[in-house]
Every structure is written in structure tokens, then in C-alpha cells.
Coordinates of N, CA and C in Angstrom, one line a residue:
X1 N 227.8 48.5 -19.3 CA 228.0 47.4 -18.3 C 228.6 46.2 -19.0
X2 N 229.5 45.6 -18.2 CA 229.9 44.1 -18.6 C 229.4 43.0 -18.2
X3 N 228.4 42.0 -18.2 CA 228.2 40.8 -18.0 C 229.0 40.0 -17.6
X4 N 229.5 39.5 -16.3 CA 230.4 38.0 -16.3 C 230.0 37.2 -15.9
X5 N 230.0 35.9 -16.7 CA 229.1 34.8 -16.4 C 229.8 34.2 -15.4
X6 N 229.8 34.0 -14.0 CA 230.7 34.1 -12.8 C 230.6 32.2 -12.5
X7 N 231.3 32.3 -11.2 CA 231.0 31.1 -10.3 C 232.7 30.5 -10.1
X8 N 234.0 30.8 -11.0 CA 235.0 30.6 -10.6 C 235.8 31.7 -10.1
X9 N 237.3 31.2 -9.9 CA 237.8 32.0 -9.2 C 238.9 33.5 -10.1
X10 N 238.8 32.8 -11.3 CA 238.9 33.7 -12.6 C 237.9 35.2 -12.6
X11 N 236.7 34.5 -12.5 CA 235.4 34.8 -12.7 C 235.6 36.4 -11.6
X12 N 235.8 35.6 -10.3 CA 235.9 36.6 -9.2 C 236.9 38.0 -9.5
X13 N 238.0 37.0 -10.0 CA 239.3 38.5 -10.0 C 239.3 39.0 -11.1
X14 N 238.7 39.0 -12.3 CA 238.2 40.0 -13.6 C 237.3 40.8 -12.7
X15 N 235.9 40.6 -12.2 CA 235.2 41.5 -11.9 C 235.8 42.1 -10.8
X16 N 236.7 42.0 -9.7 CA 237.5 43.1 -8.9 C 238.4 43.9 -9.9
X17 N 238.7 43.2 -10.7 CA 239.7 44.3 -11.8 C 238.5 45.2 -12.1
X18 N 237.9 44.4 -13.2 CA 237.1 45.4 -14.0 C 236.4 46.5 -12.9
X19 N 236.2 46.3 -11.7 CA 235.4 47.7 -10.6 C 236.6 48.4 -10.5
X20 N 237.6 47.9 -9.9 CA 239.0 48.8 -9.3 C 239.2 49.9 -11.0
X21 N 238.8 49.1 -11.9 CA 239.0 49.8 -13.2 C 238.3 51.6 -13.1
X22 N 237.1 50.9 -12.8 CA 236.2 51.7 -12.3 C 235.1 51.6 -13.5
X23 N 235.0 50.1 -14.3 CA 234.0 49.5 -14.9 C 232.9 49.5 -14.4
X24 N 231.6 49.1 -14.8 CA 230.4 48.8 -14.6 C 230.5 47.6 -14.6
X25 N 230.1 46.6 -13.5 CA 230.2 45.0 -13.7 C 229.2 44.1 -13.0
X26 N 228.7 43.4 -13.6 CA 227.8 42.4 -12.9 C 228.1 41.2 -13.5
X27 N 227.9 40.7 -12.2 CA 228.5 38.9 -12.1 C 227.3 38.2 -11.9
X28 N 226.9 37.0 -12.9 CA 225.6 36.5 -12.8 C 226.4 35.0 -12.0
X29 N 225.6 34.5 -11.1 CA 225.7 33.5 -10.5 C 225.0 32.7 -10.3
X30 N 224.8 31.3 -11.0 CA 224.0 30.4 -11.1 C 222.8 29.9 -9.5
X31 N 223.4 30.2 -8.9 CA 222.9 29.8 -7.4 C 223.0 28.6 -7.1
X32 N 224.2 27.8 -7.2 CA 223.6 26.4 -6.9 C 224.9 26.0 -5.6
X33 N 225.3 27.0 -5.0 CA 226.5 27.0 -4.2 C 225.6 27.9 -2.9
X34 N 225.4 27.1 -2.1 CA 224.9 27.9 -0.8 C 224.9 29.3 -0.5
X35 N 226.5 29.0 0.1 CA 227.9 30.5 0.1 C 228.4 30.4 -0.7
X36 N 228.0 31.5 -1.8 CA 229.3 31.6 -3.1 C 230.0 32.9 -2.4
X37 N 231.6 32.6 -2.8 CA 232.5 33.6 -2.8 C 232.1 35.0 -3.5
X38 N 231.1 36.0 -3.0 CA 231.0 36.6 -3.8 C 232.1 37.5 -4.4
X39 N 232.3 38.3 -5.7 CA 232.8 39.1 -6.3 C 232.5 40.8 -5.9
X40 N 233.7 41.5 -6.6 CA 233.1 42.8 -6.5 C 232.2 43.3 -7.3
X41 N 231.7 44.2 -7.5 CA 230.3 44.4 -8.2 C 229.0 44.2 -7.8
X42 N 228.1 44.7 -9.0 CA 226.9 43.8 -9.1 C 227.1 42.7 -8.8
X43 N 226.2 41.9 -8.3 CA 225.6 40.5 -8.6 C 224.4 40.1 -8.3
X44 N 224.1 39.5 -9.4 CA 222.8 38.9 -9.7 C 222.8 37.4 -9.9
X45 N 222.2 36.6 -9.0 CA 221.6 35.0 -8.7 C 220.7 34.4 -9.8
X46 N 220.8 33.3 -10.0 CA 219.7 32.0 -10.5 C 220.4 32.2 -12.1
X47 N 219.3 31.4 -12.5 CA 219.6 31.5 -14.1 C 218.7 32.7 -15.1
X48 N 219.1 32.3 -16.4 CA 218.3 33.7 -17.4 C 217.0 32.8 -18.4
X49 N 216.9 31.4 -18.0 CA 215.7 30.5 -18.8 C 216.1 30.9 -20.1
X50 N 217.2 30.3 -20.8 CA 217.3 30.0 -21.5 C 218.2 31.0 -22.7
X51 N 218.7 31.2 -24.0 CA 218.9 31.8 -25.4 C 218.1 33.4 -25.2
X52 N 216.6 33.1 -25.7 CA 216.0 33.4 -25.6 C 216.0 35.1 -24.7
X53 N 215.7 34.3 -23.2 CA 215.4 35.2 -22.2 C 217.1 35.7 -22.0
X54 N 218.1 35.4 -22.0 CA 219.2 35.9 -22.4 C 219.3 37.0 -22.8
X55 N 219.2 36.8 -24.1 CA 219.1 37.9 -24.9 C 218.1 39.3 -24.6
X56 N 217.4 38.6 -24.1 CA 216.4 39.7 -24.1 C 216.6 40.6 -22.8
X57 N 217.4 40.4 -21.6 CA 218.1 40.5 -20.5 C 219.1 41.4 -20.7
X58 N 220.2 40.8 -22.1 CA 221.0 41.7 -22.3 C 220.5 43.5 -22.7
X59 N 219.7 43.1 -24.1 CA 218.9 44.1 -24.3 C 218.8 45.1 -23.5
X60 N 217.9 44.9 -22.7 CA 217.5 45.3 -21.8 C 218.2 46.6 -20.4
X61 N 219.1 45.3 -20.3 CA 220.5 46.4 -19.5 C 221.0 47.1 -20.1
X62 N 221.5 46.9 -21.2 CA 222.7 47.7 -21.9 C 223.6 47.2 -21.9
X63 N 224.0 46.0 -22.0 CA 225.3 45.0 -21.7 C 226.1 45.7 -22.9
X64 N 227.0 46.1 -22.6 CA 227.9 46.5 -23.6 C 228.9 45.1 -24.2
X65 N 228.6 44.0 -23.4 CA 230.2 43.1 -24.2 C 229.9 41.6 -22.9
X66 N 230.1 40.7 -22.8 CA 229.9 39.3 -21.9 C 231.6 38.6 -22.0
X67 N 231.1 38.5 -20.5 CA 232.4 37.5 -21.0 C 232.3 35.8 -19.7
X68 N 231.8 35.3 -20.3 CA 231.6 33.6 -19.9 C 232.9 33.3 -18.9
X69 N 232.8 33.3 -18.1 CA 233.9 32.8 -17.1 C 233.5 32.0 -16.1
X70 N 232.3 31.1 -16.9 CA 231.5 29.8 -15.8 C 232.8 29.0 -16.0
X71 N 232.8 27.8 -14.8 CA 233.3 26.3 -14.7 C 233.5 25.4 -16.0
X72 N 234.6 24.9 -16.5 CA 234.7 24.3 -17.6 C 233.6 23.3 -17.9
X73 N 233.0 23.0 -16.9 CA 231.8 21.6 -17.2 C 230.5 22.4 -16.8
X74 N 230.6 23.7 -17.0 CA 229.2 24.6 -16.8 C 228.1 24.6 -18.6
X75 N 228.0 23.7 -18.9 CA 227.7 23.3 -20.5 C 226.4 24.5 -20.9
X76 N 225.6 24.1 -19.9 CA 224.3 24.9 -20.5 C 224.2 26.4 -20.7
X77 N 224.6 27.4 -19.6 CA 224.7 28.8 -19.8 C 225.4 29.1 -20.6
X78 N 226.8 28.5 -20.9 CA 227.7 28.7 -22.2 C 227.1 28.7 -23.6
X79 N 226.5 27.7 -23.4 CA 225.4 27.2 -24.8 C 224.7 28.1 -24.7
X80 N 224.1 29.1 -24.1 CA 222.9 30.0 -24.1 C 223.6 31.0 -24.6
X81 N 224.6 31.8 -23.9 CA 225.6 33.0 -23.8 C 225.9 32.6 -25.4
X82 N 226.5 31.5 -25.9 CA 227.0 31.2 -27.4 C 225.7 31.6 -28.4
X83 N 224.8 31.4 -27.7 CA 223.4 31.4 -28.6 C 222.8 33.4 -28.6
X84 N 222.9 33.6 -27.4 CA 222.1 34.8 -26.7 C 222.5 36.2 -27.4
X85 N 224.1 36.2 -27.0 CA 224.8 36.8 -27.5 C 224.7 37.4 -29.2
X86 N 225.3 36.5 -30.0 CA 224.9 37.2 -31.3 C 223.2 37.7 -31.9
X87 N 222.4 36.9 -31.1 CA 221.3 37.9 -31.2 C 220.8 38.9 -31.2
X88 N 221.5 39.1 -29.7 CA 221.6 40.4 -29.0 C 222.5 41.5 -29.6
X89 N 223.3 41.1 -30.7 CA 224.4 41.9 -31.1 C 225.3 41.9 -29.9
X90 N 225.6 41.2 -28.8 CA 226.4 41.5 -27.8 C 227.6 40.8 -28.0
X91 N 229.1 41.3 -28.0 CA 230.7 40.3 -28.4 C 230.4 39.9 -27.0
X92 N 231.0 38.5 -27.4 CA 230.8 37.8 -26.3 C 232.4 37.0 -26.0
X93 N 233.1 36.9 -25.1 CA 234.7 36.3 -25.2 C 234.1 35.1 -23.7
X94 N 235.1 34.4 -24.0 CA 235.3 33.0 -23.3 C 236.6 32.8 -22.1
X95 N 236.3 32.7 -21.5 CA 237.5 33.1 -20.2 C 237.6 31.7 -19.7
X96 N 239.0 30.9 -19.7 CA 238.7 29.5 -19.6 C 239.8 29.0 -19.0
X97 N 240.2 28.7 -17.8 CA 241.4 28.0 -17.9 C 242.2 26.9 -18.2
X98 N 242.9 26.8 -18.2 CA 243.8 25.5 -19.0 C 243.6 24.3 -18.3
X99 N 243.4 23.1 -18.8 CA 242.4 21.9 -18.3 C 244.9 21.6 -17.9
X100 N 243.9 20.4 -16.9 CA 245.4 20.1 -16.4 C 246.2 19.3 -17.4
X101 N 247.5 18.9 -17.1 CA 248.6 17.8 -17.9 C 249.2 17.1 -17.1
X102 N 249.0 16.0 -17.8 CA 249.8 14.7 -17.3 C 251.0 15.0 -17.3
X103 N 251.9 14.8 -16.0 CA 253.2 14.7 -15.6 C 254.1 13.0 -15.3
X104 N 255.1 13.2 -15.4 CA 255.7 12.0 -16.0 C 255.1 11.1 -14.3
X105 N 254.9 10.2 -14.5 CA 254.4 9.2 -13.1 C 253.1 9.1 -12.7
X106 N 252.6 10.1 -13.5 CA 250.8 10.0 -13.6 C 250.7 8.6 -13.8
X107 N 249.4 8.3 -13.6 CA 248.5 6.8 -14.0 C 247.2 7.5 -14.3
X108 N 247.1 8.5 -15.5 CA 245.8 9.0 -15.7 C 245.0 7.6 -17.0
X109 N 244.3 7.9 -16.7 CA 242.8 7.4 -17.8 C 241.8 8.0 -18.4
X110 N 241.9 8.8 -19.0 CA 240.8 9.8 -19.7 C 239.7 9.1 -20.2
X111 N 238.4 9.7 -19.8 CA 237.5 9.2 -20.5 C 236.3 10.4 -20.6
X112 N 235.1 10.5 -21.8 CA 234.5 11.6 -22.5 C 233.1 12.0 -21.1
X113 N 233.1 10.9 -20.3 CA 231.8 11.5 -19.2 C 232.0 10.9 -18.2
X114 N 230.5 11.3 -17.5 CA 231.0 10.1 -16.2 C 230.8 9.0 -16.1
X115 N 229.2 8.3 -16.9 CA 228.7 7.3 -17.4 C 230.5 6.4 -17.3
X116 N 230.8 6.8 -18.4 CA 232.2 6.6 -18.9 C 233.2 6.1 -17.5
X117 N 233.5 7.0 -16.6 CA 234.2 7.0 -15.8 C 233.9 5.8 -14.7
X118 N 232.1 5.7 -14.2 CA 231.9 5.0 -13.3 C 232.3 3.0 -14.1
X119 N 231.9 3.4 -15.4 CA 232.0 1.7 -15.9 C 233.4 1.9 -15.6
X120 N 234.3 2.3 -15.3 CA 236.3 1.9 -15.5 C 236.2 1.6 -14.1
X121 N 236.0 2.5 -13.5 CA 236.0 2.0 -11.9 C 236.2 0.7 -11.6
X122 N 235.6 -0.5 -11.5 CA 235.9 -2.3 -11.1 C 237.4 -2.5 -11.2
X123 N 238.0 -1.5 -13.0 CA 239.1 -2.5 -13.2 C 240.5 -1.6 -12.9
X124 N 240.2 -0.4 -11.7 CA 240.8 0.3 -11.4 C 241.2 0.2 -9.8
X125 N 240.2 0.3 -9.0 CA 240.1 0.5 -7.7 C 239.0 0.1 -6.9
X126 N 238.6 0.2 -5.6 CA 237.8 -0.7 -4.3 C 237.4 0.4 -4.1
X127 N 238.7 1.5 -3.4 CA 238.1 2.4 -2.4 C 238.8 4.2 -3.0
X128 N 237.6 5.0 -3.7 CA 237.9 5.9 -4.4 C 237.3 7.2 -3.8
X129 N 238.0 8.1 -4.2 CA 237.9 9.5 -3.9 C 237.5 10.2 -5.4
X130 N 236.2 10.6 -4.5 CA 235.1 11.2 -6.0 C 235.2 12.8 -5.5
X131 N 235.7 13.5 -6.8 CA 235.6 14.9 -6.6 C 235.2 15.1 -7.7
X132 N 233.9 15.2 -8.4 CA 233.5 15.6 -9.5 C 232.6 16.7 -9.5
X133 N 232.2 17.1 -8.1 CA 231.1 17.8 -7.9 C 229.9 17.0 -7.6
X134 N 228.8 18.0 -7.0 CA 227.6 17.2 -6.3 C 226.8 16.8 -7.4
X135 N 227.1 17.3 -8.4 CA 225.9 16.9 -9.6 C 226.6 15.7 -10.1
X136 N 225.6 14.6 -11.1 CA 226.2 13.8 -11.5 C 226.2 12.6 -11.1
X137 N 226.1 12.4 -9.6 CA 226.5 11.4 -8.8 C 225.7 10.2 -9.1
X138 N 224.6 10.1 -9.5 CA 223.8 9.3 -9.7 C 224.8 8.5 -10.7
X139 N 225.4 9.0 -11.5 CA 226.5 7.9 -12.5 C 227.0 6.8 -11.3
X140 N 227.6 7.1 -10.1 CA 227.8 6.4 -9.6 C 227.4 5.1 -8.2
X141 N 225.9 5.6 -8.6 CA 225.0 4.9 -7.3 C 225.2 3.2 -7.7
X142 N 225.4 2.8 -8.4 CA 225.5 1.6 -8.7 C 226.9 0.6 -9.0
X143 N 227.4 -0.3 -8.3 CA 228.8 -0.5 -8.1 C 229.0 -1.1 -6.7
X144 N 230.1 -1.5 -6.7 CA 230.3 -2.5 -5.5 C 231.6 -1.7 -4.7
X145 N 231.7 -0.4 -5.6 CA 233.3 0.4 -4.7 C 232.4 1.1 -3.8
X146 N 233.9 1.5 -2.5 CA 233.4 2.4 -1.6 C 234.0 3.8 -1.8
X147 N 233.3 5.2 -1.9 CA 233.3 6.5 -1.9 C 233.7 7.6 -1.3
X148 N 234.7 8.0 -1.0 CA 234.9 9.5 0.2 C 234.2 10.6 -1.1
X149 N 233.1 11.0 -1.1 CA 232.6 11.7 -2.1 C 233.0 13.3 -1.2
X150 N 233.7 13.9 -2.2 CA 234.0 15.4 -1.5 C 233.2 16.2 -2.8
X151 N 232.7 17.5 -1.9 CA 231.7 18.1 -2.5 C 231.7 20.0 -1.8
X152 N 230.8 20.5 -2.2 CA 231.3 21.6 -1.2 C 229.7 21.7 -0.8
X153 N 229.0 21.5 -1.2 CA 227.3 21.3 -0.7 C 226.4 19.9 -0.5
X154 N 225.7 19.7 0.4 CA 225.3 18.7 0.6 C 224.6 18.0 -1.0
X155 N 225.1 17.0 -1.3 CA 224.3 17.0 -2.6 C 222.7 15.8 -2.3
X156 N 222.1 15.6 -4.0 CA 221.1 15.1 -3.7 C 221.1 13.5 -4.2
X157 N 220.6 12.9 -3.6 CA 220.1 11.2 -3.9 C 220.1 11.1 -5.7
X158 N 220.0 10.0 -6.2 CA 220.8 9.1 -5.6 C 222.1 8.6 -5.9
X159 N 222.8 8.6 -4.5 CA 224.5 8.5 -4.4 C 224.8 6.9 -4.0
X160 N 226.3 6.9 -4.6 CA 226.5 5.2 -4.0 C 226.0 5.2 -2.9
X161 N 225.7 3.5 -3.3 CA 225.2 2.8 -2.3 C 226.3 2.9 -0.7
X162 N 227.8 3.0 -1.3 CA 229.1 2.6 0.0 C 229.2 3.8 0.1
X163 N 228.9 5.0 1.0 CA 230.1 6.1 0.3 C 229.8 6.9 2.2
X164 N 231.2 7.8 1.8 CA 230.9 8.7 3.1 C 231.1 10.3 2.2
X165 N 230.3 11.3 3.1 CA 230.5 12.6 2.4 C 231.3 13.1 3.0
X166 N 231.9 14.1 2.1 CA 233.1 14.9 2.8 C 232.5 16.5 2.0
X167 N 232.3 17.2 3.1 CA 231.7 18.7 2.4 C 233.1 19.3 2.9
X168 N 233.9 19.4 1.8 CA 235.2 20.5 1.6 C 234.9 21.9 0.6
X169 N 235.4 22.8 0.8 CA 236.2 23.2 -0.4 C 237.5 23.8 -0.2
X170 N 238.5 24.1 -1.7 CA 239.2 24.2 -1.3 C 240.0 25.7 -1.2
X171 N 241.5 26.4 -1.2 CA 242.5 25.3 -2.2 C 243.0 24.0 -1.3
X172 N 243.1 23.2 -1.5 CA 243.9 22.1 -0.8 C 245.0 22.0 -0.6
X173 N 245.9 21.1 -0.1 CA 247.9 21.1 -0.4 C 247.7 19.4 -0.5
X174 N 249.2 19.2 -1.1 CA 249.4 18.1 -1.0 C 249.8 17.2 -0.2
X175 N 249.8 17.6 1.2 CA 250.5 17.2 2.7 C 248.7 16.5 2.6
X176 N 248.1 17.7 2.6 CA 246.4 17.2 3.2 C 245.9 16.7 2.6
X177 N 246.2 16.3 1.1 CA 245.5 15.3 0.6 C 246.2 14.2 0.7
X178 N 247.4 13.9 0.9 CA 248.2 12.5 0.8 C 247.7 12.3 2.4
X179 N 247.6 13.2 3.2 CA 246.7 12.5 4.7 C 245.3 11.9 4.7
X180 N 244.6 12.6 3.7 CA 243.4 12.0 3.0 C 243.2 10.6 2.8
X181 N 244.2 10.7 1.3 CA 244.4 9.6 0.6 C 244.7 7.9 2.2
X182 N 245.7 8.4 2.8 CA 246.3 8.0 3.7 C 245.1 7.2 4.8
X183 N 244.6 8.0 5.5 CA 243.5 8.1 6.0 C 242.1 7.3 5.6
X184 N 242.0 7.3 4.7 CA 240.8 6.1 3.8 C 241.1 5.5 2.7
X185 N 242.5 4.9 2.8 CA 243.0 3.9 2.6 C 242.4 4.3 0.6
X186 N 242.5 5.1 0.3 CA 242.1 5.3 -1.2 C 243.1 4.5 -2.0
X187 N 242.6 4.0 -3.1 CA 243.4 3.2 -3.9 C 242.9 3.9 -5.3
X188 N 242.0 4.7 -5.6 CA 241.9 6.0 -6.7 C 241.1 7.0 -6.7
X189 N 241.4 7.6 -7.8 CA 241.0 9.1 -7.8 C 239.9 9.7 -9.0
X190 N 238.9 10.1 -8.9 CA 238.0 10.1 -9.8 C 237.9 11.7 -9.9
X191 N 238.2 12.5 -10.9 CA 238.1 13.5 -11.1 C 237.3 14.6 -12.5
X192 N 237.2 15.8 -12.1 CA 236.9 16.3 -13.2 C 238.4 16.8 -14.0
X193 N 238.0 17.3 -15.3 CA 239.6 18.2 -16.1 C 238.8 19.5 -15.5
X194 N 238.9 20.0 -14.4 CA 238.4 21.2 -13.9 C 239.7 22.2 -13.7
X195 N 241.1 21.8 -14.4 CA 242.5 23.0 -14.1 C 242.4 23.7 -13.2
X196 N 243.1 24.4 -13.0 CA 243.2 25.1 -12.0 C 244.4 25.0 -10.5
X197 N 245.1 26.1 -10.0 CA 245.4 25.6 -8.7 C 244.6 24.8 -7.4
X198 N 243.5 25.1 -7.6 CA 242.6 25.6 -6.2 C 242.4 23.9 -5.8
X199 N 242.7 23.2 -7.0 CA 242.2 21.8 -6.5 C 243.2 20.9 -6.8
X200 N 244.2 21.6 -7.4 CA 245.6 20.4 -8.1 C 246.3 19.6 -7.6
X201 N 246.1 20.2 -6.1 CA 247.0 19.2 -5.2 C 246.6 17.7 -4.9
X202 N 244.9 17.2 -5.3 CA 244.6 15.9 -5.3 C 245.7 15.2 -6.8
X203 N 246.2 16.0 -7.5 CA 246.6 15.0 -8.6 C 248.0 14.6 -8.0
X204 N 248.7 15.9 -7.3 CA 249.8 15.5 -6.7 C 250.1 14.4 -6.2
X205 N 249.1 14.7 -5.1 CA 249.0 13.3 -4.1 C 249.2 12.2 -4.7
X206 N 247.7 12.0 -5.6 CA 248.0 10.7 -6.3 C 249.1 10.0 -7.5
X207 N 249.7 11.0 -7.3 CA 251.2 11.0 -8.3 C 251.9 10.4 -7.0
X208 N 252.3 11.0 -6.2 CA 253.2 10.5 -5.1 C 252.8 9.2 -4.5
X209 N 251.6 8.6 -4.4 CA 250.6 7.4 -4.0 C 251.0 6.4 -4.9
X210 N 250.8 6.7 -6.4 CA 251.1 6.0 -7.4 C 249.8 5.4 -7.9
X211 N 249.0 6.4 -7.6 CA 247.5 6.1 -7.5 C 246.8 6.3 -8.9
X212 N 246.3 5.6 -9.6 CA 245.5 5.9 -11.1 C 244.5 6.9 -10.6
X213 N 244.6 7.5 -11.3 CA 243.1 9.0 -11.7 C 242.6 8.2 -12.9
X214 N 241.1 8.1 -12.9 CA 240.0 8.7 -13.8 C 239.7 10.2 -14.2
X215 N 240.2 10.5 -14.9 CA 240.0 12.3 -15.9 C 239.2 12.4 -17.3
X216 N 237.7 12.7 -16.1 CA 236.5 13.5 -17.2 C 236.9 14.7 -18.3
X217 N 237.1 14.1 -19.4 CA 237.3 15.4 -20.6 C 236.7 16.7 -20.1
X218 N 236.7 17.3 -20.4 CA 236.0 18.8 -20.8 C 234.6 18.2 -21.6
X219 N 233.6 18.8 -22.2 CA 232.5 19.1 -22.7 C 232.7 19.4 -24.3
X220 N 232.7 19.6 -25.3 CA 232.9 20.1 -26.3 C 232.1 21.5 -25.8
X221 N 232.4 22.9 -27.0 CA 231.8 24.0 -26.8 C 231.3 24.9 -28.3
X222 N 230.2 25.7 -28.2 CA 230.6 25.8 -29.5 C 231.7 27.1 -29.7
X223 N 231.9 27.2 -30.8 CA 233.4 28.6 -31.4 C 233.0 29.5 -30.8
X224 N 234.0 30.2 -29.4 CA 234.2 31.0 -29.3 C 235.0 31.7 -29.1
X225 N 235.5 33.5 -29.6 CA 237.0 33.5 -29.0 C 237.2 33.5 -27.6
X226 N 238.2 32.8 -27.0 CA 238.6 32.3 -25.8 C 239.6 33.0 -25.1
X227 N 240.0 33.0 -24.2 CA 241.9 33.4 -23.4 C 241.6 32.4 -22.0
X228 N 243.0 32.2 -21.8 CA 242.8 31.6 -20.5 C 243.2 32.6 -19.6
X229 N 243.5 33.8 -20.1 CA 243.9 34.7 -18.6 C 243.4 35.7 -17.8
X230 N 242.8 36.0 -17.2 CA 242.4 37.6 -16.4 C 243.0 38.2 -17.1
X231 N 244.2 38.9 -17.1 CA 244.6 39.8 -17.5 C 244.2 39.9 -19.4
X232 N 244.2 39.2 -19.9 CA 243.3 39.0 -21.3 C 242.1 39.5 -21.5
X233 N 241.5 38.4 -20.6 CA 239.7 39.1 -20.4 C 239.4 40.5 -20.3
X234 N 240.6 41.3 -19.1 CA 240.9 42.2 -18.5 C 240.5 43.2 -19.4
X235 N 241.6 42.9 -20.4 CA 242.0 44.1 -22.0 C 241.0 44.3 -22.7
X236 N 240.4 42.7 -23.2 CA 238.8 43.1 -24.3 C 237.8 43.7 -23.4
X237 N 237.5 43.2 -22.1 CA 236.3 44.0 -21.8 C 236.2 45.3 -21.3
X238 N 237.6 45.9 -21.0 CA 237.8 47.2 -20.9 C 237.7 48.3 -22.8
X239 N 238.1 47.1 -23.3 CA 237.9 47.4 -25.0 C 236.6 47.9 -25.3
X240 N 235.7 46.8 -24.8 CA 234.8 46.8 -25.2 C 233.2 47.2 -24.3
X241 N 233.7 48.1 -23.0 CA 232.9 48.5 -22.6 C 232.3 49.9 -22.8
X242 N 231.0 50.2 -22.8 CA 230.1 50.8 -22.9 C 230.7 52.4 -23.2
X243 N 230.1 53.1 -24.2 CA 230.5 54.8 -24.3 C 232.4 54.9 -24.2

């Protein structure tokens, strides 16, 4: 069997490969998404508590090979999978996509967290559009800006003090976000480096607005071998599965 540490949209179309393959596949899914898109295969919900119980999970099944294809800011299961894995004797590969690039007319601002991101805010913008995800938010309960906070689940307290929610998900376009932007008068953009199509069209927008983005780094990780592509992932874990 192959292990995929699931929840993106990467995540989803390896495990339809690897079944159409006619692989053995389970997709573990953190639970923290109401309706998750499920995958083909197995799937199995919540977390594994830890390195530890990881490993001993793997064992157990017969995991022939893992391959991590959580959210680039998914820190903790990575760290376990990094840890679990060589225990377990199980190869473990990293399935990641490519964090986005600055294009000529950006106004980006990188900064290492969100801590980070909420102190830039004052000398950036009034009225901002927070897509970082529902976790976290408490970075920004404190502050005198107002929020369209977009999310795809109701999240939890405590959130700015100004803010309105917006439960989306996407892919988006750039017509519908510059209506957005348009629409609640946004003057910036507060984002994760989450790559991807499914959400790129908020950078568009704010390219065409002339709008500054705040862009949360990635996480550091520890060494693992990595690919950014399905069809990559596709090859080792067909390599590397079972008998």
C-alpha cells in the first residue's frame, strides 16, 4: 500500500492515478476541512499523534513507500512523516508545489510568519483581504485595519476586531477577484506562498489594482527528496510499491 499524506489538490490526482494504476492507496486526511474533496481510494480522517504513533501505523499496514503531499504550511505531519518514516524503514518522497513568483508590477513584501505580516499591515493598507486560511487569525485580532477574511470553514475566535467573513473556496478568476477587490474597496492583500493555480488569481487582481501583497514564506522543512509534480510522485511510488 502507499500512504498519501492528502488535503491538496496534487494530493487528490496522484491517488486517482495511483488507483486507475490499479495501486493500493490511502489518503490520510487531517480533518480539519468540513467537506474535503475527497480522493480515490482509501481514506482515512484525523491525525496519527504524533512520530511515534506514525510509525507504528505504518508498520502495521504494510505501507510499502509515503509520499507527503500536505499544504506547504501543513508543518507538523511533515515533521512526523520526516521523523516516522526512517523508523519505520518506510522511503518517504515529498510532493510540493512550486511556491509562486513575483512578476514584473507586483508590490510584493515577503515576510518569515504572520506575527510578521500583521506588524507590516499599518504601513501598507486600511482595508485588506486576508486569505491565509482559518488558522492563525488571532495574529491579526489586534490592529485598527478592516478585514474581508476569506476562508473555506467557519473559523475560531479570536479574529479582528473590524472584519467580515467570506467562506469561499476556490479556483477563483481574475474578473472575480478584481470584483472583489472592487467591491470592498481593498487597498491590500495578505497572503499565504501557498502556489498553485486554484488561488493565483487573487495575485493577478492585485497586480492589475496595483495593490501591495504581504507574502508569508513557506516554513522551513527538514531534507527530504522532493518533486513538484504528479506525474513524478506518480513514477517513485509506482517504483516503490509493495511485492
Amino acid at each position: 500500500m502507499i500512504l498519501v499524506l492528502g488535503g491538496t489538490a496534487e494530493a487528490r490526482e496522484l491517488a486517482t492515478r495511483l488507483d486507475a494504476a490499479g495501486v493500493r492507496v490511502t489518503t490520510s486526511l487531517a480533518g480539519r476541512v468540513a467537506n474535503p474533496r475527497l480522493p480515490r481510494g482509501e481514506v482515512r480522517v484525523g491525525g496519527f499523534g504524533g512520530p511515534a504513533s506514525l510509525a507504528e501505523w505504518l508498520a502495521r499496514h504494510g505501507v510499502g513507500a509515503v509520499v507527503d503531499a500536505t499544504h506547504p504550511f501543513a508543518e507538523r505531519i511533515s515533521a512526523s512523516a520526516a521523523q516516522a518514516c526512517p523508523a519505520a524503514g518506510v522511503p518517504l518522497l515529498r510532493l510540493e508545489r512550486p511556491g509562486w513568483r513575483e512578476r514584473p508590477g507586483d508590490r510584493w513584501h515577503r515576510v518569515p510568519d504572520l506575527a510578521a505580516a500583521a506588524a507590516l499591515i499599518p504601513a501598507l493598507g486600511t482595508r485588506v483581504l486576508l486569505t491565509t486560511g482559518r488558522q492563525g487569525l488571532a495574529a491579526f485580532a489586534r490592529g485598527g485595519a478592516w478585514f474581508l477574511v476569506r476562508c473555506v470553514d467557519p473559523p475560531q475566535p479570536p479574529l479582528p476586531a473590524r472584519h467580515e467573513l467570506l467562506l469561499d473556496r476556490g479556483p477563483y478568476t481574475p474578473a472575480g477577484e478584481l470584483a472583489l477587490i472592487d467591491r470592498h474597496a481593498i487597498d491590500l492583500l495578505v497572503t499565504k506562498d501557498s502556489g498553485g493555480r486554484l488561488t493565483e488569481a487573487k495575485l493577478d487582481a492585485a497586480r492589475e489594482r496595483g495593490l501591495p501583497v504581504i507574502v508569508v514564506d513557506r516554513p522551513p522543512r527538514a531534507s527530504t527528496g522532493t518533486v513538484a509534480t504528479v506525474a513524478e510522485a506518480l513514477a517513485w511510488a509506482r517504483a516503490h510499491q509493495p511485492g
